[in-house]
Tab-separated table of C-alpha atoms in Angstrom:
chain	number	residue	atom	x	y	z
A	178	MET	CA	30.990	-0.307	-21.943
A	179	TYR	CA	27.662	0.376	-20.360
A	180	SER	CA	24.593	1.519	-22.202
A	181	THR	CA	22.219	4.195	-21.076
A	182	LEU	CA	19.958	2.940	-18.295
A	183	PRO	CA	16.273	3.853	-18.746
A	184	LEU	CA	15.939	5.673	-15.493
A	185	ASP	CA	12.429	6.190	-14.224
A	186	ARG	CA	12.778	9.948	-13.689
A	187	SER	CA	9.455	10.187	-11.910
A	188	ARG	CA	10.999	7.981	-9.223
A	189	LEU	CA	13.952	10.312	-8.900
A	190	LEU	CA	12.092	13.567	-8.742
A	191	ARG	CA	8.836	12.675	-7.042
A	192	ILE	CA	8.668	13.742	-3.400
A	193	PRO	CA	6.459	11.439	-1.345
A	194	THR	CA	3.814	13.019	0.807
A	195	ALA	CA	2.943	11.854	4.264
A	196	GLN	CA	-0.321	10.030	4.487
A	197	GLY	CA	-2.934	11.408	6.789
A	198	LYS	CA	-3.166	9.921	10.214
A	199	GLY	CA	-6.924	9.833	10.200
A	200	SER	CA	-7.241	7.918	6.952
A	201	GLN	CA	-10.094	5.478	6.815
A	202	GLY	CA	-8.462	3.458	4.070
A	203	GLY	CA	-7.986	0.524	6.402
A	204	GLU	CA	-11.702	0.376	7.232
A	205	LEU	CA	-13.159	0.842	3.779
A	206	PRO	CA	-12.369	-2.695	2.549
A	207	LEU	CA	-14.132	-4.092	5.616
A	208	LEU	CA	-17.239	-2.084	4.826
A	209	VAL	CA	-17.167	-3.405	1.279
A	210	PHE	CA	-16.718	-6.923	2.668
A	211	PHE	CA	-19.775	-6.724	4.910
A	212	PHE	CA	-21.921	-5.083	2.245
A	213	LEU	CA	-21.034	-7.917	-0.116
A	214	LEU	CA	-22.235	-10.306	2.578
A	215	LEU	CA	-25.409	-8.271	2.828
A	216	LEU	CA	-25.995	-8.674	-0.899
A	217	LEU	CA	-25.831	-12.448	-0.483
A	218	ILE	CA	-28.786	-12.345	1.928
A	219	PRO	CA	-32.103	-12.955	0.082
A	220	GLU	CA	-34.027	-9.791	-0.497
A	221	HIS	CA	-37.029	-10.895	1.516
A	222	LEU	CA	-34.775	-11.526	4.518
A	223	ARG	CA	-33.299	-8.024	4.221
A	224	ASP	CA	-36.815	-6.568	4.451
A	225	PRO	CA	-37.775	-6.161	8.142
A	226	ARG	CA	-41.410	-6.637	7.189
A	227	TYR	CA	-40.548	-10.256	6.522
A	228	PHE	CA	-40.339	-10.805	10.252
A	229	MET	CA	-43.656	-9.048	10.720
A	230	SER	CA	-45.273	-11.334	8.166
A	231	MET	CA	-45.010	-14.236	10.613
A	232	THR	CA	-47.821	-12.600	12.524
A	233	SER	CA	-49.768	-11.260	9.562
A	234	LEU	CA	-52.754	-12.582	7.581
A	235	ARG	CA	-52.957	-14.502	4.353
A	236	ARG	CA	-55.115	-13.349	1.528
A	237	ARG	CA	-56.535	-15.534	-1.208
A	238	LEU	CA	-58.499	-14.176	-4.152
A	239	HIS	CA	-61.602	-15.991	-5.389
A	240	HIS	CA	-62.985	-15.240	-8.828
A	241	GLY	CA	-66.729	-15.666	-9.176
A	242	ASP	CA	-66.971	-14.670	-12.810
A	243	VAL	CA	-64.974	-14.519	-15.977
A	244	ASP	CA	-63.342	-11.094	-15.516
A	245	GLY	CA	-62.502	-11.673	-11.856
A	246	ARG	CA	-63.855	-8.262	-10.790
A	247	LYS	CA	-67.567	-8.477	-10.193
A	248	ASN	CA	-67.620	-10.823	-7.235
A	249	GLU	CA	-63.946	-10.824	-6.397
A	250	HIS	CA	-63.351	-10.877	-2.636
A	251	VAL	CA	-60.596	-11.559	-0.167
A	252	ASP	CA	-60.875	-14.563	2.112
A	253	ILE	CA	-59.193	-13.808	5.404
A	254	SER	CA	-57.837	-16.688	7.424
A	255	SER	CA	-55.420	-15.971	10.203
A	256	VAL	CA	-52.186	-17.814	10.666
A	257	ASP	CA	-52.125	-17.062	14.346
A	258	SER	CA	-54.250	-15.344	16.953
A	259	LEU	CA	-54.546	-12.009	15.086
A	260	ASN	CA	-58.163	-11.225	14.312
A	261	GLU	CA	-57.847	-8.069	12.201
A	262	PRO	CA	-57.737	-8.292	8.402
A	263	LEU	CA	-54.678	-6.811	6.688
A	264	LEU	CA	-56.729	-4.103	4.950
A	265	GLY	CA	-58.910	-3.238	7.885
A	266	LYS	CA	-62.504	-4.166	8.606
A	267	SER	CA	-65.377	-3.168	6.410
A	268	SER	CA	-68.879	-2.321	7.599
A	269	SER	CA	-70.231	-5.097	5.411
A	270	ASP	CA	-67.686	-7.602	6.703
A	271	THR	CA	-69.706	-10.106	8.724
A	272	GLY	CA	-68.341	-13.374	7.439
A	273	GLY	CA	-64.611	-12.775	7.340
A	274	SER	CA	-64.601	-11.290	3.806
A	275	GLU	CA	-64.858	-7.888	2.206
A	276	VAL	CA	-65.613	-6.480	-1.230
A	277	TYR	CA	-62.534	-5.983	-3.392
A	278	ASP	CA	-61.841	-2.347	-4.265
A	279	PRO	CA	-59.060	-1.850	-6.900
A	280	ARG	CA	-58.403	1.756	-5.843
A	281	ARG	CA	-57.955	0.773	-2.234
A	282	GLN	CA	-55.648	-2.033	-3.346
A	283	ASP	CA	-53.493	0.438	-5.366
A	284	LEU	CA	-53.299	2.848	-2.447
A	285	TRP	CA	-52.327	0.042	-0.130
A	286	ASP	CA	-49.624	-1.121	-2.564
A	287	ASP	CA	-48.166	2.414	-2.702
A	288	ASP	CA	-48.155	2.695	1.085
A	289	ARG	CA	-46.618	-0.732	1.379
A	290	LYS	CA	-43.800	0.168	-1.052
A	291	LYS	CA	-43.043	3.371	0.816
A	292	GLU	CA	-42.972	1.558	4.118
A	293	GLN	CA	-40.707	-1.152	2.706
A	294	LEU	CA	-38.348	1.496	1.351
A	295	HIS	CA	-38.269	3.233	4.728
A	296	TRP	CA	-37.533	0.029	6.609
A	297	SER	CA	-34.893	-1.012	4.079
A	298	PHE	CA	-33.154	2.339	4.488
A	299	LEU	CA	-33.126	1.998	8.276
A	300	PHE	CA	-31.951	-1.590	8.038
A	301	SER	CA	-29.103	-0.656	5.674
A	302	ASN	CA	-27.959	2.095	8.023
A	303	LEU	CA	-27.970	-0.358	10.898
A	304	ILE	CA	-25.819	-2.811	8.918
A	305	ALA	CA	-23.412	-0.018	8.029
A	306	GLN	CA	-23.069	0.951	11.691
A	307	TRP	CA	-22.427	-2.661	12.656
A	308	ALA	CA	-19.783	-2.995	9.939
A	309	GLN	CA	-18.085	0.233	11.058
A	310	TRP	CA	-18.057	-0.936	14.653
A	311	LEU	CA	-16.645	-4.338	13.751
A	312	ALA	CA	-14.055	-2.741	11.456
A	313	ASN	CA	-12.809	-0.556	14.302
A	314	ILE	CA	-12.410	-3.619	16.507
A	315	ILE	CA	-10.537	-5.666	13.887
A	316	VAL	CA	-8.311	-2.894	12.562
A	317	GLY	CA	-7.549	-1.446	15.957
A	318	SER	CA	-6.519	-4.723	17.558
A	319	GLY	CA	-3.760	-7.205	16.983
A	320	SER	CA	-6.133	-10.132	17.246
A	321	LEU	CA	-5.971	-13.279	15.157
A	322	LEU	CA	-9.014	-12.099	13.240
A	323	GLY	CA	-7.209	-8.907	12.344
A	324	ARG	CA	-4.329	-10.946	10.963
A	325	LEU	CA	-6.634	-13.222	8.996
A	326	PHE	CA	-8.230	-10.145	7.418
A	327	PRO	CA	-5.309	-7.748	6.891
A	328	PHE	CA	-7.410	-4.924	5.488
A	329	SER	CA	-5.464	-2.154	7.164
A	330	LEU	CA	-2.897	-0.365	5.046
A	331	ASP	CA	0.598	-1.686	5.572
A	332	ASN	CA	2.072	1.749	5.231
A	333	GLN	CA	-0.252	3.375	7.726
A	334	ASN	CA	0.853	3.891	11.298
A	335	SER	CA	-2.147	4.512	13.568
A	336	SER	CA	-0.236	5.841	16.584
A	337	PRO	CA	1.802	9.074	16.548
A	338	LEU	CA	5.579	8.787	16.386
A	339	TYR	CA	7.503	10.290	19.278
A	340	LEU	CA	11.193	10.913	18.645
A	341	SER	CA	13.854	10.933	21.303
A	342	PRO	CA	16.265	13.896	21.228
A	343	LEU	CA	18.929	11.605	19.763
A	344	GLN	CA	16.628	10.267	17.052
A	345	GLU	CA	15.423	13.748	16.170
A	346	ASP	CA	18.975	15.073	15.917
A	347	ARG	CA	20.148	12.224	13.679
A	348	LEU	CA	17.052	12.416	11.520
A	349	ASN	CA	17.579	16.154	11.001
A	350	THR	CA	21.219	15.527	10.098
A	351	LEU	CA	20.175	12.967	7.500
A	352	ARG	CA	17.598	15.353	6.062
A	353	CYS	CA	20.257	18.034	5.743
A	354	ARG	CA	22.292	15.608	3.653
A	355	LEU	CA	19.286	15.056	1.402
A	356	GLN	CA	19.075	18.777	0.675
A	357	ILE	CA	22.580	19.041	-0.807
A	358	PRO	CA	22.510	18.805	-4.616
A	359	PHE	CA	25.508	17.553	-6.516
A	360	ASP	CA	27.456	20.484	-7.953
A	361	GLY	CA	30.218	19.611	-10.378
A	362	SER	CA	31.749	23.060	-9.921
A	363	ARG	CA	32.403	22.564	-6.191
A	364	LEU	CA	35.878	21.293	-5.354
A	365	GLU	CA	34.692	19.011	-2.548
A	366	HIS	CA	32.255	17.303	-4.915
A	367	GLN	CA	34.957	16.878	-7.528
A	368	ASP	CA	37.238	15.404	-4.883
A	369	ALA	CA	34.486	12.980	-3.880
A	370	LEU	CA	34.289	11.677	-7.443
A	371	ARG	CA	38.047	11.194	-7.546
A	372	GLN	CA	37.886	9.417	-4.190
A	373	LEU	CA	35.263	7.027	-5.541
A	374	TRP	CA	37.523	6.224	-8.495
A	375	ARG	CA	40.466	5.490	-6.199
A	376	LEU	CA	38.325	3.119	-4.136
A	377	ALA	CA	36.949	1.396	-7.222
A	378	TYR	CA	40.223	1.146	-9.140
A	379	PRO	CA	43.108	1.531	-6.647
A	380	ASN	CA	45.739	0.519	-9.199
A	381	ARG	CA	44.664	2.897	-11.945
A	382	ASP	CA	45.217	6.574	-12.534
A	383	ILE	CA	42.355	8.948	-11.912
A	384	PRO	CA	40.934	10.157	-15.224
A	385	PRO	CA	39.773	13.730	-15.908
A	386	LEU	CA	36.315	14.575	-14.644
A	387	LYS	CA	35.104	14.296	-18.227
A	388	SER	CA	36.354	11.096	-19.758
A	389	GLU	CA	35.137	7.958	-21.517
A	390	LEU	CA	36.707	5.958	-18.705
A	391	TRP	CA	33.900	6.916	-16.302
A	392	LYS	CA	31.553	4.733	-18.328
A	393	GLU	CA	33.468	1.698	-17.087
A	394	MET	CA	32.120	2.398	-13.602
A	395	GLY	CA	28.579	2.546	-14.915
A	396	TRP	CA	28.023	6.233	-15.548
A	397	GLN	CA	25.889	6.944	-18.573
A	398	GLY	CA	28.091	9.607	-20.120
A	399	THR	CA	31.582	10.961	-20.058
A	400	ASP	CA	30.644	13.451	-17.318
A	401	PRO	CA	29.320	11.736	-14.150
A	402	SER	CA	27.893	15.004	-12.819
A	403	THR	CA	25.108	14.849	-15.422
A	404	ASP	CA	23.801	11.565	-14.022
A	405	PHE	CA	22.948	12.904	-10.579
A	406	ARG	CA	20.203	15.228	-11.838
A	407	GLY	CA	18.147	15.849	-8.678
A	408	GLY	CA	19.862	12.893	-6.987
A	409	GLY	CA	21.926	14.923	-4.666
A	410	PHE	CA	25.313	14.518	-3.164
A	411	ILE	CA	24.110	11.810	-0.779
A	412	SER	CA	23.985	9.220	-3.549
A	413	LEU	CA	27.700	9.757	-4.169
A	414	GLU	CA	28.338	9.537	-0.437
A	415	ASN	CA	26.467	6.223	-0.383
A	416	LEU	CA	28.718	4.771	-3.091
A	417	ILE	CA	31.850	5.901	-1.241
A	418	PHE	CA	30.552	4.416	2.037
A	419	PHE	CA	29.826	1.122	0.250
A	420	ALA	CA	33.343	0.975	-1.207
A	421	ARG	CA	34.990	1.794	2.126
A	422	ASN	CA	33.024	-0.434	4.482
A	423	TYR	CA	32.158	-3.409	2.283
A	424	PRO	CA	34.901	-3.519	-0.359
A	425	GLY	CA	34.362	-7.214	-1.099
A	426	SER	CA	30.715	-6.751	-2.092
A	427	PHE	CA	31.474	-3.414	-3.770
A	428	GLN	CA	34.074	-4.963	-6.080
A	429	ALA	CA	31.897	-8.010	-6.773
A	430	LEU	CA	28.994	-5.842	-7.896
A	431	LEU	CA	31.141	-3.319	-9.739
A	432	ASN	CA	32.901	-5.993	-11.785
A	433	LYS	CA	29.887	-8.346	-11.989
A	434	ILE	CA	31.898	-11.243	-10.630
A	435	GLN	CA	29.230	-13.425	-9.047
A	436	GLY	CA	26.556	-15.452	-10.820
A	437	GLN	CA	25.561	-15.881	-14.422
A	438	ARG	CA	25.327	-12.358	-15.750
A	439	ALA	CA	23.070	-11.049	-18.476
A	440	ASP	CA	24.404	-9.924	-21.821
A	441	TRP	CA	22.951	-6.481	-21.096
A	442	GLU	CA	23.819	-5.670	-17.485
A	443	TYR	CA	22.699	-2.752	-15.336
A	444	PRO	CA	25.198	0.160	-15.041
A	445	PHE	CA	26.675	0.005	-11.555
A	446	ALA	CA	26.991	3.708	-10.652
A	447	VAL	CA	23.614	4.786	-12.037
A	448	ALA	CA	21.951	1.835	-10.312
A	449	GLY	CA	23.434	3.139	-7.068
A	450	ILE	CA	21.771	6.528	-7.591
A	451	ASN	CA	18.418	4.801	-8.131
A	452	ILE	CA	18.840	2.815	-4.926
A	453	SER	CA	19.439	6.005	-2.927
A	454	PHE	CA	16.192	7.470	-4.222
A	455	MET	CA	14.292	4.267	-3.610
A	456	LEU	CA	15.355	4.280	0.042
A	457	ILE	CA	14.447	7.942	0.507
A	458	GLN	CA	10.936	7.225	-0.733
A	459	MET	CA	10.532	3.943	1.108
A	460	LEU	CA	11.601	5.428	4.452
A	461	ASP	CA	9.446	8.546	3.985
A	462	LEU	CA	12.421	10.762	4.788
A	463	GLN	CA	11.093	13.863	3.085
A	464	SER	CA	8.016	14.022	5.324
A	465	SER	CA	7.979	15.993	8.550
A	466	VAL	CA	7.567	12.748	10.483
A	467	PRO	CA	7.822	9.291	8.846
A	468	SER	CA	4.390	7.660	8.657
A	469	SER	CA	5.189	4.349	6.950
A	470	LYS	CA	5.991	1.269	9.001
A	471	SER	CA	9.381	1.052	7.337
A	472	GLY	CA	10.059	4.705	8.125
A	473	VAL	CA	9.055	4.334	11.761
A	474	ARG	CA	11.249	1.268	12.195
A	475	PHE	CA	14.148	3.035	10.459
A	476	VAL	CA	13.968	5.893	12.988
A	477	GLU	CA	14.417	3.283	15.703
A	478	LEU	CA	17.468	1.889	13.893
A	479	LEU	CA	18.817	5.409	13.452
A	480	GLY	CA	18.689	5.875	17.206
A	481	ARG	CA	21.092	2.944	17.562
A	482	ASP	CA	23.381	3.777	14.610
A	483	GLU	CA	23.885	7.195	13.057
A	484	ASN	CA	25.048	5.493	9.818
A	485	ALA	CA	21.941	3.306	9.566
A	486	PHE	CA	20.943	4.822	6.213
A	487	ASP	CA	24.346	4.140	4.646
A	488	HIS	CA	24.438	0.566	5.959
A	489	LEU	CA	20.905	0.012	4.696
A	490	TYR	CA	22.017	1.332	1.301
A	491	CYS	CA	24.730	-1.338	1.127
A	492	VAL	CA	22.230	-4.047	2.043
A	493	ALA	CA	19.822	-2.772	-0.615
A	494	PHE	CA	22.497	-2.772	-3.330
A	495	ARG	CA	23.592	-6.312	-2.490
A	496	LEU	CA	19.969	-7.467	-2.344
A	497	LEU	CA	19.221	-5.874	-5.713
A	498	ASP	CA	22.061	-7.787	-7.345
A	499	ALA	CA	20.865	-11.034	-5.760
A	500	GLN	CA	17.329	-10.398	-7.059
A	501	TRP	CA	18.803	-9.602	-10.463
A	502	LEU	CA	20.514	-12.984	-10.607
A	503	VAL	CA	17.539	-14.942	-9.295
A	504	LYS	CA	15.195	-13.371	-11.825
A	505	ARG	CA	17.814	-13.694	-14.593
A	506	ALA	CA	16.939	-10.123	-15.395
A	507	SER	CA	18.271	-7.991	-18.194
A	508	TYR	CA	18.718	-4.282	-18.806
A	509	MET	CA	15.067	-3.421	-19.476
A	510	GLU	CA	13.887	-5.173	-16.308
A	511	PHE	CA	15.888	-3.043	-13.903
A	512	ASN	CA	12.911	-1.095	-12.539
A	513	ASP	CA	11.009	-4.325	-11.799
A	514	VAL	CA	13.987	-5.684	-9.876
A	515	LEU	CA	14.253	-2.405	-7.963
A	516	LYS	CA	10.595	-2.689	-6.930
A	517	SER	CA	11.017	-6.257	-5.735
A	518	THR	CA	14.103	-5.167	-3.777
A	519	ARG	CA	12.068	-2.497	-2.025
A	520	THR	CA	9.329	-5.002	-1.197
A	521	GLN	CA	11.820	-7.396	0.369
A	522	LEU	CA	13.438	-4.633	2.420
A	523	GLU	CA	10.046	-3.488	3.713
A	524	ARG	CA	9.291	-7.018	4.869
A	525	GLU	CA	12.604	-7.377	6.657
A	526	LEU	CA	12.496	-3.983	8.339
A	527	VAL	CA	9.263	-4.734	10.209
A	528	LEU	CA	10.507	-8.018	11.664
A	529	GLU	CA	10.274	-7.909	15.450
A	530	ASP	CA	13.824	-9.113	16.097
A	531	VAL	CA	15.447	-6.439	13.905
A	532	LEU	CA	17.011	-3.910	16.269
A	533	GLU	CA	19.726	-2.629	13.916
A	534	VAL	CA	20.602	-2.921	10.253
A	535	LYS	CA	22.958	-5.822	10.947
A	536	ASP	CA	19.953	-7.861	12.134
A	537	LEU	CA	18.358	-7.795	8.675
A	538	PRO	CA	18.416	-11.240	7.025
A	539	SER	CA	19.857	-9.762	3.815
A	540	TYR	CA	22.766	-8.211	5.709
A	541	THR	CA	24.465	-11.613	5.794
A	542	MET	CA	25.076	-11.360	2.057
A	543	LEU	CA	27.497	-8.459	2.483
A	544	ASP	CA	31.239	-9.146	2.314
A	545	LYS	CA	33.721	-6.797	3.938
């Protein structure tokens, strides 16, 4: 018998929202990257007045008495051809020196700080503009540099998606299927459950719609209709499609034939419902137009095969079981395995040589 699977209900009921096309998320990490580089530059090099100091004057204080005030003066000696002292000439300045005035020195220090702050602000803005410009080049191109620094969001598609009439029609048909909730009172939905039982156990009698025998298939209770929740009728259709088109893999997963199984296995039927929801979210099917890379590629596959979603479901289920065995996972680790399954599917979907679901590397694991 199967135990109750700790379904992540937020995964089942959350509707993904399309990400904005004009998002700057891909450029923000680049800005952070260049500002971190800026912080590594010594402070005196970030001050533009540093470059001016190469043509400025040096000042050296001489103290003629104990308190350093009475005869304190500034000796001006130029580093280059400039002949004006840094603080300006004095009327009494005939020998290259001037009387030290503390008030004038304080005023000059204040002016100097303000000017440094002004130049630093302008310099920072200039660096920010350079970083923005360079980010646009890297993110917007497929150059080697852009691949070495993959700061752009993987799920963000910069160009608009244009659907062919065939793609649009098939996508709308699939969305209509997503809108149908499972209703245990409808005869066609009851018949679908009985059909699933016949495909799973062809040599056994069909039990009542409320029976302990349904737990053998991996339903959590005696009434399978309670496990669909907001799952919809499509998740049941996916299970039936799997049993019809890939009976070898369906039976292997249902009966846990392959590999060294855990003592606390995942319930087969409820796992199938979770996989349906995972695919709906991954492919961004509840948005007006898919914006994720996986969703965009799936629309292309849908144009070649109207059953692309159902075939992809079968691949996902087989891949999940393979990940389960590799990780030697147990009951409480189901959600982690589901996440890793999604990650692997996303990687395979964006491969350049994948033109239909049968081109996915994981498709080879399916047995008909």
